[in-house]
Amino acid sequence: MHTHLKSIGIKNVEDIKRYSLRQEGERDILKIYFKKSGREFLARSSKFKFQRQQKRVSGGYKGDNFTNMSEINPTLRSIIGELDALAISANREKEVKEQLLDDLRHLEIVVSNKIKDMEEKIAQL
């Protein structure tokens, strides 16, 4: 899994924090930011440049007008797909964790209220 990320030298996909993508001329610049360890002052990042794919497309059905266009590199598209999949799974884990913590807090309130009720009943006896 994550074969495209590994092909550009990303060994530990678990360390990826986020990424950014921008276009400079005929190149797309992908910057991947990694989680920093306890000893590091600044977060690490890696920058990758991909040449945009050139295409010649027809301008319409009426004439022989052709236009040169560029689009994202297919390899980069695959890498972004893998990065997005990592982000989605990280968000799901975070959502599950938050839901479990909310359930735990609610359980604490319920148990605390039940204990108070039982103590009041004992005091009345």
PDB file of C-alpha atoms in Angstrom:
ATOM      1  CA  MET A   1       0.000   0.000   0.000  1.00  0.00           C
ATOM      2  CA  HIS A   2       1.099   3.616  -0.557  1.00  0.00           C
ATOM      3  CA  THR A   3       3.310   2.538  -3.436  1.00  0.00           C
ATOM      4  CA  HIS A   4       3.384   5.989  -5.028  1.00  0.00           C
ATOM      5  CA  LEU A   5       4.455   7.661  -1.789  1.00  0.00           C
ATOM      6  CA  LYS A   6       7.172   5.079  -1.338  1.00  0.00           C
ATOM      7  CA  SER A   7       8.325   5.621  -4.924  1.00  0.00           C
ATOM      8  CA  ILE A   8       9.183   9.259  -4.092  1.00  0.00           C
ATOM      9  CA  GLY A   9      11.061   8.257  -0.935  1.00  0.00           C
ATOM     10  CA  ILE A  10       8.410   8.565   1.789  1.00  0.00           C
ATOM     11  CA  LYS A  11       9.177   5.670   4.117  1.00  0.00           C
ATOM     12  CA  ASN A  12       6.959   6.339   7.137  1.00  0.00           C
ATOM     13  CA  VAL A  13       3.537   7.451   5.969  1.00  0.00           C
ATOM     14  CA  GLU A  14       2.380   7.558   9.607  1.00  0.00           C
ATOM     15  CA  ASP A  15       4.615  10.606  10.137  1.00  0.00           C
ATOM     16  CA  ILE A  16       2.837  12.697   7.492  1.00  0.00           C
ATOM     17  CA  LYS A  17       0.996  15.626   9.070  1.00  0.00           C
ATOM     18  CA  ARG A  18      -0.314  17.506   6.011  1.00  0.00           C
ATOM     19  CA  TYR A  19       0.573  18.551   2.491  1.00  0.00           C
ATOM     20  CA  SER A  20       0.271  21.537   0.193  1.00  0.00           C
ATOM     21  CA  LEU A  21       0.136  21.764  -3.583  1.00  0.00           C
ATOM     22  CA  ARG A  22       0.820  24.778  -5.762  1.00  0.00           C
ATOM     23  CA  GLN A  23       1.589  25.498  -9.395  1.00  0.00           C
ATOM     24  CA  GLU A  24       4.639  27.416 -10.563  1.00  0.00           C
ATOM     25  CA  GLY A  25       4.712  27.843 -14.318  1.00  0.00           C
ATOM     26  CA  GLU A  26       4.646  24.424 -15.928  1.00  0.00           C
ATOM     27  CA  ARG A  27       5.377  22.583 -12.691  1.00  0.00           C
ATOM     28  CA  ASP A  28       3.340  21.464  -9.713  1.00  0.00           C
ATOM     29  CA  ILE A  29       5.082  21.723  -6.346  1.00  0.00           C
ATOM     30  CA  LEU A  30       4.042  19.196  -3.702  1.00  0.00           C
ATOM     31  CA  LYS A  31       5.247  19.877  -0.165  1.00  0.00           C
ATOM     32  CA  ILE A  32       4.720  17.208   2.477  1.00  0.00           C
ATOM     33  CA  TYR A  33       4.990  18.184   6.136  1.00  0.00           C
ATOM     34  CA  PHE A  34       5.899  15.610   8.774  1.00  0.00           C
ATOM     35  CA  LYS A  35       5.138  15.445  12.485  1.00  0.00           C
ATOM     36  CA  LYS A  36       8.026  16.726  14.517  1.00  0.00           C
ATOM     37  CA  SER A  37       9.579  14.592  17.173  1.00  0.00           C
ATOM     38  CA  GLY A  38      10.172  15.795  20.695  1.00  0.00           C
ATOM     39  CA  ARG A  39      13.768  16.788  19.974  1.00  0.00           C
ATOM     40  CA  GLU A  40      13.124  18.849  16.848  1.00  0.00           C
ATOM     41  CA  PHE A  41      12.519  22.584  16.989  1.00  0.00           C
ATOM     42  CA  LEU A  42      11.005  22.907  13.517  1.00  0.00           C
ATOM     43  CA  ALA A  43       8.764  20.490  11.652  1.00  0.00           C
ATOM     44  CA  ARG A  44      10.351  18.630   8.767  1.00  0.00           C
ATOM     45  CA  SER A  45       9.092  18.853   5.217  1.00  0.00           C
ATOM     46  CA  SER A  46       9.976  17.557   1.765  1.00  0.00           C
ATOM     47  CA  LYS A  47       9.379  19.286  -1.541  1.00  0.00           C
ATOM     48  CA  PHE A  48       8.729  17.495  -4.830  1.00  0.00           C
ATOM     49  CA  LYS A  49       8.421  19.023  -8.292  1.00  0.00           C
ATOM     50  CA  PHE A  50       6.362  17.466 -11.069  1.00  0.00           C
ATOM     51  CA  GLN A  51       6.282  18.611 -14.672  1.00  0.00           C
ATOM     52  CA  ARG A  52       2.732  19.295 -15.859  1.00  0.00           C
ATOM     53  CA  GLN A  53       1.432  17.091 -18.649  1.00  0.00           C
ATOM     54  CA  GLN A  54       0.963  18.968 -21.951  1.00  0.00           C
ATOM     55  CA  LYS A  55      -2.078  18.303 -24.110  1.00  0.00           C
ATOM     56  CA  ARG A  56      -3.311  19.705 -27.389  1.00  0.00           C
ATOM     57  CA  VAL A  57      -7.103  19.836 -27.434  1.00  0.00           C
ATOM     58  CA  SER A  58      -9.647  20.841 -30.022  1.00  0.00           C
ATOM     59  CA  GLY A  59     -11.290  24.214 -29.597  1.00  0.00           C
ATOM     60  CA  GLY A  60     -14.706  22.998 -30.698  1.00  0.00           C
ATOM     61  CA  TYR A  61     -16.649  21.200 -33.374  1.00  0.00           C
ATOM     62  CA  LYS A  62     -16.680  24.021 -35.963  1.00  0.00           C
ATOM     63  CA  GLY A  63     -13.054  24.436 -36.768  1.00  0.00           C
ATOM     64  CA  ASP A  64      -9.514  23.237 -36.591  1.00  0.00           C
ATOM     65  CA  ASN A  65      -8.721  25.450 -33.627  1.00  0.00           C
ATOM     66  CA  PHE A  66      -6.442  23.622 -31.229  1.00  0.00           C
ATOM     67  CA  THR A  67      -5.328  24.882 -27.848  1.00  0.00           C
ATOM     68  CA  ASN A  68      -2.364  23.828 -25.761  1.00  0.00           C
ATOM     69  CA  MET A  69      -3.330  22.914 -22.203  1.00  0.00           C
ATOM     70  CA  SER A  70      -1.496  21.514 -19.245  1.00  0.00           C
ATOM     71  CA  GLU A  71      -2.837  19.298 -16.496  1.00  0.00           C
ATOM     72  CA  ILE A  72      -1.606  17.589 -13.387  1.00  0.00           C
ATOM     73  CA  ASN A  73       0.874  14.757 -13.803  1.00  0.00           C
ATOM     74  CA  PRO A  74      -0.790  11.307 -13.464  1.00  0.00           C
ATOM     75  CA  THR A  75       1.828  10.211 -10.920  1.00  0.00           C
ATOM     76  CA  LEU A  76       1.149  13.292  -8.815  1.00  0.00           C
ATOM     77  CA  ARG A  77      -2.586  12.611  -9.041  1.00  0.00           C
ATOM     78  CA  SER A  78      -1.983   9.130  -7.596  1.00  0.00           C
ATOM     79  CA  ILE A  79       0.217  10.521  -4.819  1.00  0.00           C
ATOM     80  CA  ILE A  80      -2.460  13.059  -3.867  1.00  0.00           C
ATOM     81  CA  GLY A  81      -5.024  10.250  -3.786  1.00  0.00           C
ATOM     82  CA  GLU A  82      -2.860   8.341  -1.305  1.00  0.00           C
ATOM     83  CA  LEU A  83      -2.307  11.483   0.808  1.00  0.00           C
ATOM     84  CA  ASP A  84      -6.045  12.193   0.872  1.00  0.00           C
ATOM     85  CA  ALA A  85      -6.758   8.595   1.904  1.00  0.00           C
ATOM     86  CA  LEU A  86      -4.307   9.015   4.801  1.00  0.00           C
ATOM     87  CA  ALA A  87      -6.024  12.226   5.875  1.00  0.00           C
ATOM     88  CA  ILE A  88      -9.460  10.625   5.762  1.00  0.00           C
ATOM     89  CA  SER A  89      -8.365   7.672   7.892  1.00  0.00           C
ATOM     90  CA  ALA A  90      -6.678  10.036  10.380  1.00  0.00           C
ATOM     91  CA  ASN A  91      -9.873  12.096  10.608  1.00  0.00           C
ATOM     92  CA  ARG A  92     -11.930   8.957  11.179  1.00  0.00           C
ATOM     93  CA  GLU A  93      -9.643   7.902  14.025  1.00  0.00           C
ATOM     94  CA  LYS A  94      -9.944  11.365  15.538  1.00  0.00           C
ATOM     95  CA  GLU A  95     -13.742  11.274  15.248  1.00  0.00           C
ATOM     96  CA  VAL A  96     -13.893   7.850  16.905  1.00  0.00           C
ATOM     97  CA  LYS A  97     -11.597   9.031  19.695  1.00  0.00           C
ATOM     98  CA  GLU A  98     -13.703  12.156  20.287  1.00  0.00           C
ATOM     99  CA  GLN A  99     -16.904  10.090  20.315  1.00  0.00           C
ATOM    100  CA  LEU A 100     -15.433   7.653  22.847  1.00  0.00           C
ATOM    101  CA  LEU A 101     -14.335  10.529  25.087  1.00  0.00           C
ATOM    102  CA  ASP A 102     -17.813  12.097  24.856  1.00  0.00           C
ATOM    103  CA  ASP A 103     -19.406   8.757  25.767  1.00  0.00           C
ATOM    104  CA  LEU A 104     -17.025   8.391  28.701  1.00  0.00           C
ATOM    105  CA  ARG A 105     -17.852  11.872  30.017  1.00  0.00           C
ATOM    106  CA  HIS A 106     -21.572  11.157  29.703  1.00  0.00           C
ATOM    107  CA  LEU A 107     -21.123   7.869  31.567  1.00  0.00           C
ATOM    108  CA  GLU A 108     -19.264   9.699  34.344  1.00  0.00           C
ATOM    109  CA  ILE A 109     -22.174  12.133  34.735  1.00  0.00           C
ATOM    110  CA  VAL A 110     -24.758   9.326  34.777  1.00  0.00           C
ATOM    111  CA  VAL A 111     -22.830   7.283  37.346  1.00  0.00           C
ATOM    112  CA  SER A 112     -22.192  10.360  39.496  1.00  0.00           C
ATOM    113  CA  ASN A 113     -25.894  11.247  39.505  1.00  0.00           C
ATOM    114  CA  LYS A 114     -26.861   7.667  40.345  1.00  0.00           C
ATOM    115  CA  ILE A 115     -24.410   7.601  43.271  1.00  0.00           C
ATOM    116  CA  LYS A 116     -25.879  10.857  44.619  1.00  0.00           C
ATOM    117  CA  ASP A 117     -29.402   9.443  44.363  1.00  0.00           C
ATOM    118  CA  MET A 118     -28.396   6.272  46.189  1.00  0.00           C
ATOM    119  CA  GLU A 119     -26.612   8.274  48.939  1.00  0.00           C
ATOM    120  CA  GLU A 120     -29.749  10.399  49.429  1.00  0.00           C
ATOM    121  CA  LYS A 121     -31.903   7.263  49.752  1.00  0.00           C
ATOM    122  CA  ILE A 122     -29.456   5.793  52.280  1.00  0.00           C
ATOM    123  CA  ALA A 123     -29.523   9.027  54.273  1.00  0.00           C
ATOM    124  CA  GLN A 124     -33.342   8.852  54.411  1.00  0.00           C
ATOM    125  CA  LEU A 125     -33.278   5.321  55.910  1.00  0.00           C
TER     126      LEU A 125
END
